[in-house]
CSV table of C-alpha atoms and ligand atoms in Angstrom, one decimal:
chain,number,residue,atom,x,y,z
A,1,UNK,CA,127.3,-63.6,-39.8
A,2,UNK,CA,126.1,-65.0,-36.6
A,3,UNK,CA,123.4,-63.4,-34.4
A,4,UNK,CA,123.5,-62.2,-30.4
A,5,UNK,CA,121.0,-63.9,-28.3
A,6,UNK,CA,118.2,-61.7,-27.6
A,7,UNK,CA,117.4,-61.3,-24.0
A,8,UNK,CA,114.5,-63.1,-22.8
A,9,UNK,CA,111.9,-62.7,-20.0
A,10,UNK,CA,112.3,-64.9,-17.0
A,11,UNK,CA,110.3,-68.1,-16.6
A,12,UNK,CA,108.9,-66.7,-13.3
A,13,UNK,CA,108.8,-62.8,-15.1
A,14,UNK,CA,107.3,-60.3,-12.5
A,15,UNK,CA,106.1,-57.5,-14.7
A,16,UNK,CA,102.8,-57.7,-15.4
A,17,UNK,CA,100.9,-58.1,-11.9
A,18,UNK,CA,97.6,-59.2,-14.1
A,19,UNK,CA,99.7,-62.3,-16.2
A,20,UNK,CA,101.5,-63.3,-13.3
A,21,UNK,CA,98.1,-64.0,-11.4
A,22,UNK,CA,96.3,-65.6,-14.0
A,23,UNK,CA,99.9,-67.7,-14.6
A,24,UNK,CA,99.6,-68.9,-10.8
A,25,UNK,CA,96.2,-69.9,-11.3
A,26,UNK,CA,96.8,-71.6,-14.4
A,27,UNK,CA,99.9,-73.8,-12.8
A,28,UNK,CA,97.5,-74.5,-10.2
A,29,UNK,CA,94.5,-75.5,-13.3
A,30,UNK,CA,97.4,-77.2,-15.6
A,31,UNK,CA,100.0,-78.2,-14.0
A,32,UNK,CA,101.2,-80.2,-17.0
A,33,UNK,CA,101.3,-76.9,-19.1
A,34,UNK,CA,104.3,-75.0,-19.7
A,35,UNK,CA,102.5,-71.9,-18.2
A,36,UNK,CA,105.6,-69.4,-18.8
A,37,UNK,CA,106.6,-66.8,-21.1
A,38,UNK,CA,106.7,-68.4,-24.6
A,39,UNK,CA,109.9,-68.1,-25.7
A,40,UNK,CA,110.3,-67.3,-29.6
A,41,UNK,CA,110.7,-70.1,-32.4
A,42,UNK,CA,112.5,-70.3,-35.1
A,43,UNK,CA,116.5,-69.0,-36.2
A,44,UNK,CA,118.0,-66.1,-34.7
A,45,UNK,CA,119.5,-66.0,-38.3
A,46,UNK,CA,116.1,-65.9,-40.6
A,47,UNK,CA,115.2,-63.1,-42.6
A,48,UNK,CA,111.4,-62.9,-41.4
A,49,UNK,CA,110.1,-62.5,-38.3
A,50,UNK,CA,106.1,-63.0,-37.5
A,51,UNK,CA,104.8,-60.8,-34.8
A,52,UNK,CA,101.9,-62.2,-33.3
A,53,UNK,CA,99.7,-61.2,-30.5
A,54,UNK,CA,100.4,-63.7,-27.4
A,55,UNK,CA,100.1,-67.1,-26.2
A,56,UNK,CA,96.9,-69.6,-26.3
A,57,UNK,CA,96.0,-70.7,-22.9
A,58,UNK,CA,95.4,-74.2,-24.1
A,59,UNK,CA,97.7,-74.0,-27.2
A,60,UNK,CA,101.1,-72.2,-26.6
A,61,UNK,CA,101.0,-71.7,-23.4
A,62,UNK,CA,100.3,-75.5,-22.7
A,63,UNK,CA,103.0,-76.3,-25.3
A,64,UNK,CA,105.5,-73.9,-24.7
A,65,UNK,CA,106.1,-73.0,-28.8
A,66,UNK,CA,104.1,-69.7,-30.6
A,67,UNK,CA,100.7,-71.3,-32.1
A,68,UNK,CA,101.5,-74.7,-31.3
A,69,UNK,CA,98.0,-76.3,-30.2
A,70,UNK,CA,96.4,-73.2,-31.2
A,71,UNK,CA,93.8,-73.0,-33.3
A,72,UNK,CA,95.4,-70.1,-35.4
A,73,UNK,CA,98.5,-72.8,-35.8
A,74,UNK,CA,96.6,-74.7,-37.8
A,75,UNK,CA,96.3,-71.8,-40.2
A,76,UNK,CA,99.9,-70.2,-39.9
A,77,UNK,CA,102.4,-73.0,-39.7
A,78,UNK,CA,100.8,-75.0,-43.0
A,79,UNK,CA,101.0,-71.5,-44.6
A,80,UNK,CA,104.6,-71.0,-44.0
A,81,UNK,CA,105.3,-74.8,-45.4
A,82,UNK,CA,103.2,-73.9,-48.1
A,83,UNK,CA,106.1,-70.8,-48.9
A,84,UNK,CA,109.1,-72.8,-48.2
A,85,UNK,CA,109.6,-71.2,-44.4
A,86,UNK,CA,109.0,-74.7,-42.9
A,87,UNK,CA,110.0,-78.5,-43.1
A,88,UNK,CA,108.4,-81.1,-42.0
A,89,UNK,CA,105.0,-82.0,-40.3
A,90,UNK,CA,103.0,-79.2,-38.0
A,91,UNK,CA,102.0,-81.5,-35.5
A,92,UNK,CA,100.7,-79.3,-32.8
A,93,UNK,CA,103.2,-80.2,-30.2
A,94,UNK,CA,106.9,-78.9,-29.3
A,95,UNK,CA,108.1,-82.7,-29.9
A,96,UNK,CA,106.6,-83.1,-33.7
A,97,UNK,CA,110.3,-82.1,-35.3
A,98,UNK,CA,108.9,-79.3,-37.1
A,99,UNK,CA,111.3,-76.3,-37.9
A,100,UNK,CA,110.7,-73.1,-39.2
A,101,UNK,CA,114.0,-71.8,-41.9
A,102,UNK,CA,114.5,-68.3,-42.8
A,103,UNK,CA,111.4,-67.6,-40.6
A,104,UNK,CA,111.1,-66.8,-36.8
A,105,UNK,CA,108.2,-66.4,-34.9
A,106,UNK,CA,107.6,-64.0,-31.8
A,107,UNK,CA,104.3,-62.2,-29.5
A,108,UNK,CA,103.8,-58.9,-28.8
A,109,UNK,CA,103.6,-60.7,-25.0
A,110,UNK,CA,105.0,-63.4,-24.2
A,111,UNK,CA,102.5,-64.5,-21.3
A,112,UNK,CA,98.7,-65.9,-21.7
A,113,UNK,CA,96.8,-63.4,-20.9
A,114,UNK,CA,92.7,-63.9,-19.8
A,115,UNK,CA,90.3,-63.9,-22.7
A,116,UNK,CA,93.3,-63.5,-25.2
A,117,UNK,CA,93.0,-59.5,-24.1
A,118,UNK,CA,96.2,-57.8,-23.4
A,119,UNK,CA,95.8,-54.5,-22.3
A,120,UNK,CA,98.3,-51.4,-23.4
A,121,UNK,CA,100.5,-51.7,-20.0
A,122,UNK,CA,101.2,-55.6,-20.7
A,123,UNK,CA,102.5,-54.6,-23.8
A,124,UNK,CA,104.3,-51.6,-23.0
A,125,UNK,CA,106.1,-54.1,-20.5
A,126,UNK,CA,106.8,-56.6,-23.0
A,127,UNK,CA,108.3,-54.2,-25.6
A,128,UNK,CA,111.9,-54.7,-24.7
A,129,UNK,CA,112.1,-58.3,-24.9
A,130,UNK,CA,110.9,-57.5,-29.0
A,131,UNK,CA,113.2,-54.2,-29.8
A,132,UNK,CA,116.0,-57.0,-28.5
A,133,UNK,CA,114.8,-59.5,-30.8
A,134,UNK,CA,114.4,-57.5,-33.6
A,135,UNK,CA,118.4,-55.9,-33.1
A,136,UNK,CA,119.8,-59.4,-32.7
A,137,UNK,CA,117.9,-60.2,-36.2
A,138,UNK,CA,120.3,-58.9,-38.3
A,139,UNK,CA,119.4,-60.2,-41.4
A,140,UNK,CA,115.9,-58.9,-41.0
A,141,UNK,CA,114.4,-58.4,-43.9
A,142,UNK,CA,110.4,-58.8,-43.5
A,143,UNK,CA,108.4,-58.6,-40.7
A,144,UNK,CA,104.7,-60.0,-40.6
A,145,UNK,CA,102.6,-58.4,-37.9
A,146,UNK,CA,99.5,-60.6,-37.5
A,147,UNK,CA,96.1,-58.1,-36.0
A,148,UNK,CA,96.4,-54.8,-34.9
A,149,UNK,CA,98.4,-55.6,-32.0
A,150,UNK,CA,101.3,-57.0,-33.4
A,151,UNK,CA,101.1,-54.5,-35.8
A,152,UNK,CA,101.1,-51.8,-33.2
A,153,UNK,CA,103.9,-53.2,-31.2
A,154,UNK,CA,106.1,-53.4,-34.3
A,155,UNK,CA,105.7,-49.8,-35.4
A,156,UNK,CA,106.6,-48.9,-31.5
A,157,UNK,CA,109.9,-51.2,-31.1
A,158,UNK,CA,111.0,-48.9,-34.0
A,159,UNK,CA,110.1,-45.7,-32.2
A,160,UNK,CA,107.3,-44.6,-35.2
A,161,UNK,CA,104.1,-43.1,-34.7
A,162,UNK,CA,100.9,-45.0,-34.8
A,163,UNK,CA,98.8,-42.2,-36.8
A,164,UNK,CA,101.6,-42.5,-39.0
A,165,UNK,CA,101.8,-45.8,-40.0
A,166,UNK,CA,98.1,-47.5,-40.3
A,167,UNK,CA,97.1,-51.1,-40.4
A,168,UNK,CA,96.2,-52.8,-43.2
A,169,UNK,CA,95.6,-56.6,-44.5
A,170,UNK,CA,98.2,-57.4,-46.7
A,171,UNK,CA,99.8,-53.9,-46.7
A,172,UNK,CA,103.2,-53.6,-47.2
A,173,UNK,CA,105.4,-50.5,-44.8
A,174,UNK,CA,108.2,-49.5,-46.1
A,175,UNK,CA,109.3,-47.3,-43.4
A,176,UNK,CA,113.2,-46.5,-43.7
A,177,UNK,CA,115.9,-47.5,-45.6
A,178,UNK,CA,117.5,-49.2,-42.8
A,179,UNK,CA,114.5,-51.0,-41.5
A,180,UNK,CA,112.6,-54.1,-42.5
A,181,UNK,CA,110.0,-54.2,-44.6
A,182,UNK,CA,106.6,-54.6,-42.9
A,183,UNK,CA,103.6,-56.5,-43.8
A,184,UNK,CA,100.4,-56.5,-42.1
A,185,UNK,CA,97.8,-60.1,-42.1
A,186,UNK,CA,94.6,-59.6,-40.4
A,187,UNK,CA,95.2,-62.1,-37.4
A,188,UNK,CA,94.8,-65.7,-38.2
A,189,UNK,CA,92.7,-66.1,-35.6
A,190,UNK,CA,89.6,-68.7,-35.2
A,191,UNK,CA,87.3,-65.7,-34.7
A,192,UNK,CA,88.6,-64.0,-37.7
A,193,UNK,CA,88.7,-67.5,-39.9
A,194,UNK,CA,85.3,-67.9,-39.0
A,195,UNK,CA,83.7,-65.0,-39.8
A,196,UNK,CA,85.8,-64.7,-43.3
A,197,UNK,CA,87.4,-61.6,-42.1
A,198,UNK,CA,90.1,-63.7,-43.4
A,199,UNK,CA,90.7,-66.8,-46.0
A,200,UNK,CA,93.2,-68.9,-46.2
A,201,UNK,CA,93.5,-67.0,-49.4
A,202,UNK,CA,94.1,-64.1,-48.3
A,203,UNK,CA,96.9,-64.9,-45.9
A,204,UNK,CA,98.6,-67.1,-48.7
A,205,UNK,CA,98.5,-63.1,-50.3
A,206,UNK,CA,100.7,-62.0,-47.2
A,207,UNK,CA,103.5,-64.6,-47.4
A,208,UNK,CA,103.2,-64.5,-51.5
A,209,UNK,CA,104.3,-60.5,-50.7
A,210,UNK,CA,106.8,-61.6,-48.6
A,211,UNK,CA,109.1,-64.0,-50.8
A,212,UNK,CA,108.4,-61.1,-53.7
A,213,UNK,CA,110.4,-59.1,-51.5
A,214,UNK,CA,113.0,-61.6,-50.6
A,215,UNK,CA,113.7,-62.3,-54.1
B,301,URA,N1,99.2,-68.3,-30.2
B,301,URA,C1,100.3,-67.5,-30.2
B,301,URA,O1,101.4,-67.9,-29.7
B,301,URA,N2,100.2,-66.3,-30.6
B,301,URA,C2,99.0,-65.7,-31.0
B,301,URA,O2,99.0,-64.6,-31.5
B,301,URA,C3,97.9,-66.6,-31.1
B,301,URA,C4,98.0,-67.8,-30.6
């Protein structure tokens, strides 16, 4: 069955007075960069969908593709080879040919935002562009939510209460018989590589969950 396109936000969005400021300055920084709202990568059609946070100001949001140039890239995209959700070479640039199957991959926001901080409003703002996403998915089947933040925005595009529904590394959610199944990774993050909050390990745990559950 095929997919509807998902509505996206504009490449000049307005909604976030903070992201469009920090966009103008970085046009005016980068002007090679894509400096835009990433869109999402990967098939309308896949079963899995990775949530993460938002754009890398010199990784996706100079490339114009989810973790591409990013440091957590380097982390996520061998991963999802590794599990058969990928072919061919993660080269760290929208050009290298690699493509994702079965998998997509979205952000909680879709703009760079400073410090890799987005605050509560950003998100809030964001949210419609990933309850759209998720609808047009409709062969959904597993959701990864990568740090608290994706995490959070997932369990809010499906109208569910935070208190409700805690995060947890590796954790798996299921929250209705209608909805995906949702698993939580600590983000894949350089800070969180670094410190050992998480190994590669432990992430390989996460997608491991995942084809269980696609089986
Ligand atoms: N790059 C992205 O696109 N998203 C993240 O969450 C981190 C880096």
């Amino acid at each position: 069955m095929s997919c509807p396109t998902p509505s996206v936000p504009a490449l000049d969005c307005d909604l976030c007075p903070r992201l469009v400021e920090f966009r103008l300055e970085n046009k005016a920084k980068f002007p090679d960069f894509f400096n835009a709202p990433v869109p999402s990568f990967g098939p309308i059609e896949a079963e899995v969908l990775v949530v993460g946070l938002a754009p890398g100001l010199k990784g996706a949001n100079c490339t114009g593709r989810p973790f591409t140039g990013d440091y957590a890239g380097d982390l996520l995209y061998p991963t999802l080879k590794t599990f058969g959700f990928a072919t061919g070479t993660y080269g760290g640039t929208a050009e290298d040919g690699f493509e994702l199957q079965n998998c997509r991959i979205t952000n909680a926001v879709r703009c760079v935002p400073p410090q890799n901080k987005t605050t509560g409003a950003e998100e809030k703002a964001c949210r419609p562009f990933l309850i759209d996403e998720m609808k047009a998915m409709t062969n959904l089947k597993a959701i990864v939510a990568l740090g608290g933040v994706g995490h959070n925005a997932v369990i809010q595009t499906l109208g569910l209460k935070k208190s409700q529904w805690k995060f947890g590394h590796n954790m798996r959610h299921e929250m209705a018989d209608d909805l995906p199944i949702l698993f939580d990774s600590y983000h894949c993050s350089r800070y969180n590589t670094n410190t050992g909050r998480l190994t590669e390990e432990m992430f390989h745990d996460v997608f491991r969950s995942v084809c269980e559950e696609l089986k």
